[in-house]
Short mmCIF file of C-alpha atoms (C1' of nucleotides) in Angstrom, two decimals:
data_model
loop_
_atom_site.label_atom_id
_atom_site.label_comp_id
_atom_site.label_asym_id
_atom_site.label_seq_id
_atom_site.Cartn_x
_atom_site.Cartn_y
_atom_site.Cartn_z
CA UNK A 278 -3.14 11.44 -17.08
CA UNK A 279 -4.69 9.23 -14.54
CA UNK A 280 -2.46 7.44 -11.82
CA UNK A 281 -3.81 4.88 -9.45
CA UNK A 282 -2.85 3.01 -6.07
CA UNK A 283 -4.20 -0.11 -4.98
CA UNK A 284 -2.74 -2.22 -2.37
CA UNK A 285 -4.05 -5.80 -3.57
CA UNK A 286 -3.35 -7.35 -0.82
CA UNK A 287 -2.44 -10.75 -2.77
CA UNK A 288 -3.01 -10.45 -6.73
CA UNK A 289 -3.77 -14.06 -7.47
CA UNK A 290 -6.75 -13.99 -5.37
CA UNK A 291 -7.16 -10.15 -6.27
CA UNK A 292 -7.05 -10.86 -10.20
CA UNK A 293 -10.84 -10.88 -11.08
CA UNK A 294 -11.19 -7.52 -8.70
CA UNK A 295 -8.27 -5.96 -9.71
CA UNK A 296 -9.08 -6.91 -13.72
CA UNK A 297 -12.66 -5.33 -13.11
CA UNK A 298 -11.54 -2.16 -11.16
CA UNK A 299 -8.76 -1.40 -14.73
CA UNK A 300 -11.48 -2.19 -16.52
CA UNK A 301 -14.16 0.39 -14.80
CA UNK A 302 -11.36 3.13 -14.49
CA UNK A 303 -8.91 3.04 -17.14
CA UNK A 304 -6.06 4.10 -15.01
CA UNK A 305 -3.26 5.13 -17.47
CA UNK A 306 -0.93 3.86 -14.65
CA UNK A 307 -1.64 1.66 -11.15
CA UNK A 308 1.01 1.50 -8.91
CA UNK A 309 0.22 -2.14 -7.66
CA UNK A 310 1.34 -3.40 -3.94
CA UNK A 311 1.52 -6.49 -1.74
CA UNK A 312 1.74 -8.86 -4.44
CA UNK A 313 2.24 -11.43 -2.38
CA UNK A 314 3.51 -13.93 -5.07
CA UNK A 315 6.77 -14.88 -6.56
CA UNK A 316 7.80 -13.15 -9.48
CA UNK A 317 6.73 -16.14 -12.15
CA UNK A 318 3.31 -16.48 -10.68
CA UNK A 319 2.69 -12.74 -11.92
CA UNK A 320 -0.66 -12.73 -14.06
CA UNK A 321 1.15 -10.94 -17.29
CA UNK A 322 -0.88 -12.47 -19.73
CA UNK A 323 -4.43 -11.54 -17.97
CA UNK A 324 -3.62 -7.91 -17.69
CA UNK A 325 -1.78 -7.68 -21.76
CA UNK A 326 -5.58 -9.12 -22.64
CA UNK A 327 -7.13 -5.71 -21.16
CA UNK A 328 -4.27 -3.74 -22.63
CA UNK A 329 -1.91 -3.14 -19.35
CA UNK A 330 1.80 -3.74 -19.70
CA UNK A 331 3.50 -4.34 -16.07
CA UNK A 332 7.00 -4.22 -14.96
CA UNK A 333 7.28 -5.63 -11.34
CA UNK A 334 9.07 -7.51 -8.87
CA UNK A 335 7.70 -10.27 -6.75
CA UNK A 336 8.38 -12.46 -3.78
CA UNK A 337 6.96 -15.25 -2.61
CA UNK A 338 4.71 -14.66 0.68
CA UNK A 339 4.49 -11.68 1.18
CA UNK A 340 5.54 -7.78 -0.42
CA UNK A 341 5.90 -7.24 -4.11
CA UNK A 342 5.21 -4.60 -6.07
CA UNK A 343 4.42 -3.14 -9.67
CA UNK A 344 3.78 -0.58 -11.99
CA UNK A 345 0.94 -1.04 -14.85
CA UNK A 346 0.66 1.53 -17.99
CA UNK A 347 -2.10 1.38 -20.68
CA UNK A 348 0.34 0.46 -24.03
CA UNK A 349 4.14 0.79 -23.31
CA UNK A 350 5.69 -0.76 -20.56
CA UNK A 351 7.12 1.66 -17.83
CA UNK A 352 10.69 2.31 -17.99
CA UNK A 353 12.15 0.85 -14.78
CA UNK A 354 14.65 2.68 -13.17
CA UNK A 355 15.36 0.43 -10.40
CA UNK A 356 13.84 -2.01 -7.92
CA UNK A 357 14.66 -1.73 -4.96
CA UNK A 358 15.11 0.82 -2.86
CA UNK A 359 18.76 1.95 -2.41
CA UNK A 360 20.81 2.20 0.93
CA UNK A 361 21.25 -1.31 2.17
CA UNK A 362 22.00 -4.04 -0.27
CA UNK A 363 20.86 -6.45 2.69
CA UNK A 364 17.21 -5.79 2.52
CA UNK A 365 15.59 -8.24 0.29
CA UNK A 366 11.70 -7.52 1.00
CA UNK A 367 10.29 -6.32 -2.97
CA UNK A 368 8.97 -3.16 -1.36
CA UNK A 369 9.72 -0.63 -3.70
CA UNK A 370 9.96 -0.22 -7.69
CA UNK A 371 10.34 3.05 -9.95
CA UNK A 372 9.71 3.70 -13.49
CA UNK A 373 10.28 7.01 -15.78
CA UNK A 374 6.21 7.65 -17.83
CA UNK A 375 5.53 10.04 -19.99
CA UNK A 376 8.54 12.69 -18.41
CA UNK A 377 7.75 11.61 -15.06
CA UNK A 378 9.24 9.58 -12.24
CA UNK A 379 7.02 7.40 -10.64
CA UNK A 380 7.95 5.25 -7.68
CA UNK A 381 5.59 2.60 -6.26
CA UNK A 382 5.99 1.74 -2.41
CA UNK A 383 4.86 -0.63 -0.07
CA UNK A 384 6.72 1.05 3.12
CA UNK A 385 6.60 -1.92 6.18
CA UNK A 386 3.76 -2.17 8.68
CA UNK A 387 6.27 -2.11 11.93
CA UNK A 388 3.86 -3.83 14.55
CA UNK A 389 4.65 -4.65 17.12
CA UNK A 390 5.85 -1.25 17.94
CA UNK A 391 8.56 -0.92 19.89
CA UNK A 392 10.42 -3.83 18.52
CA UNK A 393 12.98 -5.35 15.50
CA UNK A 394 9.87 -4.74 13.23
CA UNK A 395 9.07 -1.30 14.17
CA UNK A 396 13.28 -0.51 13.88
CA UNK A 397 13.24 -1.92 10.53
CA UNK A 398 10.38 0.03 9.41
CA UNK A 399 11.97 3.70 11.05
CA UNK A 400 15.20 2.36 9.43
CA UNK A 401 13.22 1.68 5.59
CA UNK A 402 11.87 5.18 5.91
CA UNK A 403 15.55 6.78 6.45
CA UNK A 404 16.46 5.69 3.68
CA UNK A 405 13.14 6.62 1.57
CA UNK A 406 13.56 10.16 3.06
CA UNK A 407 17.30 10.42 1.80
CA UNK A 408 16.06 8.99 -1.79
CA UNK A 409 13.26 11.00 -2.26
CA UNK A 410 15.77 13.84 -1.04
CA UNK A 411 17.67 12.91 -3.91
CA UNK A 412 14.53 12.64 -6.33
CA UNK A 413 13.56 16.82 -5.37
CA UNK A 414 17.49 17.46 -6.41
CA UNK A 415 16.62 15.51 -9.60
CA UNK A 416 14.34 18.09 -11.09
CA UNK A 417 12.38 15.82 -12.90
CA UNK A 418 8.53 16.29 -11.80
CA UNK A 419 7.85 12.88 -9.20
CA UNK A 420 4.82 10.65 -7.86
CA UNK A 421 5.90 9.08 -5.11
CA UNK A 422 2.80 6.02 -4.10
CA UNK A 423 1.88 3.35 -2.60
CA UNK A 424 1.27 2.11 1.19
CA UNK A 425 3.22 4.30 3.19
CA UNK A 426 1.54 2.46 6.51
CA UNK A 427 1.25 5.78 7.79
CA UNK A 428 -2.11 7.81 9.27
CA UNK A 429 -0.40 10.99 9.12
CA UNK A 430 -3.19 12.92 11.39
CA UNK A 431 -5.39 12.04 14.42
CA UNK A 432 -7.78 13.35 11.69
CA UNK A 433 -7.01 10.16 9.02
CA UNK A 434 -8.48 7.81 11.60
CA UNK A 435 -11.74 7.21 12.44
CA UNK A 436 -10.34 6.70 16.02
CA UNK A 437 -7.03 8.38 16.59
CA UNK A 438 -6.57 7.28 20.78
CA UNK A 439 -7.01 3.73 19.97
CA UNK A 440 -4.18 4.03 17.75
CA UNK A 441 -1.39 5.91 19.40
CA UNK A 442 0.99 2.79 20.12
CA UNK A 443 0.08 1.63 16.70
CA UNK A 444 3.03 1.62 14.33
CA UNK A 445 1.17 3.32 11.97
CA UNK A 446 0.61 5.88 14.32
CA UNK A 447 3.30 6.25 16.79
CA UNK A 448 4.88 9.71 17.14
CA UNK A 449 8.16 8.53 15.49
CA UNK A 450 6.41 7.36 12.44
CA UNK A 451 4.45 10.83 12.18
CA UNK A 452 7.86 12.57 12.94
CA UNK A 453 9.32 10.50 10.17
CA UNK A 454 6.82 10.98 7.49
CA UNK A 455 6.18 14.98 8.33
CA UNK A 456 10.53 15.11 7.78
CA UNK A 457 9.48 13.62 4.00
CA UNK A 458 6.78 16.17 4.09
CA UNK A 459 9.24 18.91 4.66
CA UNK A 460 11.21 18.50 2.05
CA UNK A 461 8.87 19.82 0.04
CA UNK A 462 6.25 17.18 -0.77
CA UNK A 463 3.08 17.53 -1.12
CA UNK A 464 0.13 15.00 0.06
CA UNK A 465 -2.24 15.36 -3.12
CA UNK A 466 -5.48 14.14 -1.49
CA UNK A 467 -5.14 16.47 1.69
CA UNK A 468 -3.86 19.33 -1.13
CA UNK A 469 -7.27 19.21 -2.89
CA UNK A 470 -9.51 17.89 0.17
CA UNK A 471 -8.30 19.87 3.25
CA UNK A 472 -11.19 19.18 5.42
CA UNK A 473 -13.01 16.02 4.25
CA UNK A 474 -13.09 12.56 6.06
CA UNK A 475 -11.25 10.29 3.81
CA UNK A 476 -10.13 6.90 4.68
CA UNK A 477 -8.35 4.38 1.79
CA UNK A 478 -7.97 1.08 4.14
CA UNK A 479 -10.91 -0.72 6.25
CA UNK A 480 -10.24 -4.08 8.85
CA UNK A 481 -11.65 -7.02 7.21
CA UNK A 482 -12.85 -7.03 11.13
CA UNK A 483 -15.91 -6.13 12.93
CA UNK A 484 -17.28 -4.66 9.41
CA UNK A 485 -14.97 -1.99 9.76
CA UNK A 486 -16.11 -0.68 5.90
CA UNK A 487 -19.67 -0.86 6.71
CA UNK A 488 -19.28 1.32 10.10
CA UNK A 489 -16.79 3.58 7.91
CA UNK A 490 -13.88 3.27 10.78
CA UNK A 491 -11.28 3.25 8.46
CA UNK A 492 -7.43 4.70 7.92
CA UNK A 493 -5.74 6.77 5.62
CA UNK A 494 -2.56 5.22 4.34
CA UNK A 495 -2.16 5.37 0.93
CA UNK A 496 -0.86 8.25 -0.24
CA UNK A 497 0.57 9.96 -2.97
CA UNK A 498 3.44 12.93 -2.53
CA UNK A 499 4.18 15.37 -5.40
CA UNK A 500 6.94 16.92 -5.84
CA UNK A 501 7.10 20.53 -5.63
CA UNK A 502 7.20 21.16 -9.88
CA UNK A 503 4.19 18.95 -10.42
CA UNK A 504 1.90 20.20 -7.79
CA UNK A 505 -0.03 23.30 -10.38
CA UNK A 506 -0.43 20.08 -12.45
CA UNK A 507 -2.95 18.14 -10.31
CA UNK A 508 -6.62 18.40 -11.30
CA UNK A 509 -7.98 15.48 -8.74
CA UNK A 510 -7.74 13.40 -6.25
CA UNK A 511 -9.88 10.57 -5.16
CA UNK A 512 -10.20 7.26 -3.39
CA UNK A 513 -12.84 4.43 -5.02
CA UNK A 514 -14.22 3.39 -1.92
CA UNK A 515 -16.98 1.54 -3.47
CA UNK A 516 -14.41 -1.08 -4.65
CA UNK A 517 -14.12 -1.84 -0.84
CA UNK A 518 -17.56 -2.87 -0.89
CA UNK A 519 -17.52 -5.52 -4.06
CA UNK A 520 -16.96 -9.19 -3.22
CA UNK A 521 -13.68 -10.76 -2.98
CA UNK A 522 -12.24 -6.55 -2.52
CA UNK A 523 -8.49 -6.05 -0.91
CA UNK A 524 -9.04 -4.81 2.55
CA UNK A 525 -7.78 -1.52 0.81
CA UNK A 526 -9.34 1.19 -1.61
CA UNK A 527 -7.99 2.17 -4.65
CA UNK A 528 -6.87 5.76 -4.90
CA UNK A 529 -6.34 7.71 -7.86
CA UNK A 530 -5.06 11.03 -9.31
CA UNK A 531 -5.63 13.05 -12.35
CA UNK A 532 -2.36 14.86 -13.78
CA UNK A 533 -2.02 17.44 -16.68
"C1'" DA B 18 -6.28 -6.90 26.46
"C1'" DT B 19 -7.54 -10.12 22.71
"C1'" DG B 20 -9.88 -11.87 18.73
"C1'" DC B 21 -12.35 -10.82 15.00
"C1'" DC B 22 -10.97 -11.64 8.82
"C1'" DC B 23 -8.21 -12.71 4.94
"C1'" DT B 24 -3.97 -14.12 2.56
"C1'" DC B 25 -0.11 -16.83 2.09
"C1'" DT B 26 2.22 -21.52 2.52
"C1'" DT B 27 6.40 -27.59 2.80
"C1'" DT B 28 -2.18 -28.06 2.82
"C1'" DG B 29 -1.21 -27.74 8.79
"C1'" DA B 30 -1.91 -24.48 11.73
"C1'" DG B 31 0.89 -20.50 11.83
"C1'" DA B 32 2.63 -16.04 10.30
"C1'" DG B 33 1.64 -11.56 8.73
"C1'" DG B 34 -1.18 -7.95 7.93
"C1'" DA B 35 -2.88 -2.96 10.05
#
DNA sequence: ATGCCCTCTTTGAGAGGA
């Protein structure tokens, strides 16, 4: 089974991208993010025509997020994540396919850093520690993805010093994530590519694809009783390159 | 240090992104 990422970075002006990259890939799911449109302006009908059924859940402006299967639509477990029925940003969603538990994240940027943006983001990943916490205790194998806005090592940026007061990058964030890690996730591109330069996100500035300074910040965490299950793990950095592309990559991974 | 580019929106110039 082949799960995808892609951060679309608004699907309405992403469709004829994001209907060629399904197309070129068959993903059996893509975890979709930044939506950036309201829940009726969804393009359902575009993606049943290629065969995808999508559960997701919009807002206008900015977030949103889905999940897309090949034939039967995902069964949603809930969207939102859980610990503050105040937060309204659509920045997480999570489905049961085919015996496992997928959830789909779009974690918040947090720039500026320090600020109410950056304690919103340290307070959004408390509370996606203490669910995927309750995930593990689950037992049901789980893919957590999406854009965790994280470069979890100096090494996942082409530049790590110009990025230390980033809110990607800040200590607390990498202090944050590596408490997720401990729980006893594992990153599934890093598990099958220790040692390789990979970046998934490139600046529409100063051709930041075309000099390859990019960031790694899409990720995907298995839990512990999937891990002997994952065959590969890949970003499709081309799509980067095509016209029109999301100032992300697509990244995929192939499941038993 | 800042803008760069791209997307969205009360279609303007501003906010947000990372």
């Amino acid at each position: 089974m082949k799960i995808a990422t892609y951060n679309v970075n608004g699907i309405s002006s992403r469709l004829p991208v994001l209907l060629r990259w399904l197309n070129e890939t068959q993903p059996d799911v893509a975890c979709l993010q930044e939506l950036k449109a309201p829940q009726e302006k969804f393009p359902e009908e575009a993606l049943k025509e290629i065969g995808y059924s999508a559960i997701w859940h919009g807002q206008k402006s900015w977030n949103g997020v889905a999940i897309l299967t090949n034939g039967e639509p995902a069964k949603e477990r809930c969207r939102v994540l859980p610990g503050d029925a105040e937060d309204e940003h659509s920045r997480y969603i999570e489905a049961e396919v085919n015996g496992l538990i997928i959830g789909c994240l779009y974690l918040p940027n947090g720039n500026p850093a320090p600020g109410p943006k950056y304690d919103y983001k340290l307070s959004w990943m408390d509370r996606f520690n203490a669910h995927a916490a309750e995930l593990i205790k689950g037992g049901t194998p789980v893919i957590l993805t999406g854009d965790y806005n994280v470069i979890p090592t100096g090494f996942d940026v082409y530049k790590p010093e110009r990025w230390t007061e980033d809110a990607l990058f800040r200590t607390e964030t990498r202090e944050s994530y590596e408490r997720i890690i401990a729980q006893g996730w594992t990153d599934a591109i890093r598990k099958l590519h220790p040692t390789e330069k990979i970046y998934t996100f490139y600046d529409y500035f100063r051709n930041a694809y075309g000099r390859d300074a990019g960031l790694r910040i899409d990720h995907f965490l298995l839990s512990p009783n999937i891990v002997d299950r994952l065959k590969a793990a890949k970003v499709d950095r081309h799509v980067r390159g095509w016209e029109k592309s999301s100032d992300h990559c697509p990244v995929w991974i192939e499941i038993d």
